Amino acid sequence: MPFDCTRCGACCREAFDAVEIAPDDPFVSLHPDLVITTPFGKTGVRRDGDRCACLTGDDPYSCRVYADRPQTCRDVEAGGEACLWARKRVGLE
Ligand code: SF4
Ligand code: SF4
């Protein structure tokens, strides 16, 4: 893996304003308390300030629902385009 996600967490915190998920993503029924309607009117994961409410810690970071994380999160590949963009947004190379 090109980056250590536990030392980064960019895509789970302020790099993105929201984590949108499909309304039929299994996460919705598994964790209804963590599902919101985003300011853009989409289904999303609840935020805690500028970070996902599921993110715990601060270097190291971890996802407390990692095994159940939405498909949106699974689609962000470490070292991939979205990852590199997220890292840049928080000032990481
Ligand atoms: S931005 Fe990339 S390196 Fe950072 S946590 Fe997300 S996938 Fe991992
Ligand atoms: S659900 Fe987990 S992997 Fe997805 S943004 Fe939140 S903390 Fe990150």
Tab-separated table of C-alpha atoms and ligand atoms in Angstrom:
chain	number	residue	atom	x	y	z
A	1	MET	CA	0.000	0.000	0.000
A	2	PRO	CA	1.509	3.354	-1.008
A	3	PHE	CA	0.144	5.248	2.029
A	4	ASP	CA	-0.694	4.344	5.610
A	5	CYS	CA	-4.368	5.309	6.030
A	6	THR	CA	-4.037	5.246	9.816
A	7	ARG	CA	-1.573	8.180	9.553
A	8	CYS	CA	-3.736	10.148	7.118
A	9	GLY	CA	-7.530	9.932	7.374
A	10	ALA	CA	-7.848	12.715	4.791
A	11	CYS	CA	-10.756	11.170	2.908
A	12	CYS	CA	-12.664	10.682	6.186
A	13	ARG	CA	-12.115	14.213	7.424
A	14	GLU	CA	-12.047	17.708	5.950
A	15	ALA	CA	-10.937	16.766	2.429
A	16	PHE	CA	-14.594	16.155	1.661
A	17	ASP	CA	-17.626	18.110	2.850
A	18	ALA	CA	-19.807	14.988	2.864
A	19	VAL	CA	-19.610	11.247	2.341
A	20	GLU	CA	-22.564	10.488	0.089
A	21	ILE	CA	-23.863	6.946	-0.084
A	22	ALA	CA	-26.496	5.151	-2.110
A	23	PRO	CA	-29.890	5.030	-0.359
A	24	ASP	CA	-29.866	1.240	-0.707
A	25	ASP	CA	-26.323	0.801	0.624
A	26	PRO	CA	-26.442	-1.870	3.384
A	27	PHE	CA	-24.847	0.727	5.692
A	28	VAL	CA	-28.211	2.535	5.838
A	29	SER	CA	-30.021	-0.360	7.511
A	30	LEU	CA	-26.988	-1.466	9.533
A	31	HIS	CA	-26.312	1.980	11.057
A	32	PRO	CA	-29.437	4.154	10.751
A	33	ASP	CA	-28.142	6.375	13.561
A	34	LEU	CA	-25.153	7.300	11.387
A	35	VAL	CA	-27.160	8.196	8.278
A	36	ILE	CA	-28.207	11.746	7.400
A	37	THR	CA	-29.559	13.772	4.531
A	38	THR	CA	-26.624	15.920	3.419
A	39	PRO	CA	-26.899	19.683	2.806
A	40	PHE	CA	-27.063	18.691	-0.870
A	41	GLY	CA	-30.173	16.552	-0.304
A	42	LYS	CA	-28.355	13.232	-0.670
A	43	THR	CA	-28.058	10.289	1.672
A	44	GLY	CA	-24.808	10.477	3.583
A	45	VAL	CA	-22.826	9.493	6.637
A	46	ARG	CA	-23.278	11.710	9.685
A	47	ARG	CA	-20.569	14.307	10.307
A	48	ASP	CA	-18.967	15.356	13.558
A	49	GLY	CA	-17.668	18.837	12.788
A	50	ASP	CA	-15.518	18.612	9.695
A	51	ARG	CA	-15.027	14.857	9.868
A	52	CYS	CA	-17.044	11.706	9.448
A	53	ALA	CA	-18.693	10.705	12.712
A	54	CYS	CA	-17.275	7.198	12.253
A	55	LEU	CA	-13.664	8.366	12.301
A	56	THR	CA	-11.906	7.893	15.614
A	57	GLY	CA	-8.517	9.060	16.767
A	58	ASP	CA	-6.118	11.640	15.419
A	59	ASP	CA	-3.013	10.047	13.938
A	60	PRO	CA	-3.488	7.209	14.232
A	61	TYR	CA	-6.980	7.354	12.779
A	62	SER	CA	-9.417	4.503	12.438
A	63	CYS	CA	-12.950	3.834	11.237
A	64	ARG	CA	-15.205	2.407	13.913
A	65	VAL	CA	-17.475	0.789	11.303
A	66	TYR	CA	-14.708	-0.356	8.987
A	67	ALA	CA	-16.197	-3.799	8.336
A	68	ASP	CA	-19.543	-2.216	7.427
A	69	ARG	CA	-18.248	0.936	5.707
A	70	PRO	CA	-20.285	2.164	2.745
A	71	GLN	CA	-19.358	1.368	-0.828
A	72	THR	CA	-18.340	5.020	-1.302
A	73	CYS	CA	-15.562	4.466	1.216
A	74	ARG	CA	-14.551	1.125	-0.279
A	75	ASP	CA	-14.180	2.830	-3.661
A	76	VAL	CA	-11.473	5.199	-2.379
A	77	GLU	CA	-8.290	3.306	-3.092
A	78	ALA	CA	-5.129	4.321	-1.263
A	79	GLY	CA	-2.910	5.894	-3.886
A	80	GLY	CA	-5.796	6.322	-6.311
A	81	GLU	CA	-7.100	9.545	-7.795
A	82	ALA	CA	-9.592	10.397	-5.010
A	83	CYS	CA	-7.011	9.567	-2.357
A	84	LEU	CA	-4.355	11.809	-3.885
A	85	TRP	CA	-6.871	14.631	-4.238
A	86	ALA	CA	-7.990	14.232	-0.616
A	87	ARG	CA	-4.441	14.216	0.665
A	88	LYS	CA	-3.638	17.348	-1.281
A	89	ARG	CA	-6.727	19.066	0.156
A	90	VAL	CA	-5.416	18.559	3.706
A	91	GLY	CA	-1.847	19.486	2.861
A	92	LEU	CA	-0.322	16.015	2.586
A	93	GLU	CA	1.801	14.935	-0.362
B	1	SF4	S1	-6.800	9.798	1.646
B	1	SF4	FE1	-5.820	7.930	0.905
B	1	SF4	S2	-4.175	7.470	2.383
B	1	SF4	FE2	-5.586	8.957	3.323
B	1	SF4	S3	-7.009	7.669	4.503
B	1	SF4	FE3	-7.949	8.065	2.478
B	1	SF4	S4	-7.327	6.311	1.196
B	1	SF4	FE4	-5.994	6.326	3.013
B	2	SF4	S1	-17.433	5.488	7.296
B	2	SF4	FE1	-15.327	5.050	7.912
B	2	SF4	S2	-14.186	4.870	5.995
B	2	SF4	FE2	-16.116	5.936	5.540
B	2	SF4	S3	-15.638	8.138	5.695
B	2	SF4	FE3	-16.403	7.453	7.684
B	2	SF4	S4	-14.550	6.938	8.874
B	2	SF4	FE4	-13.997	7.009	6.697
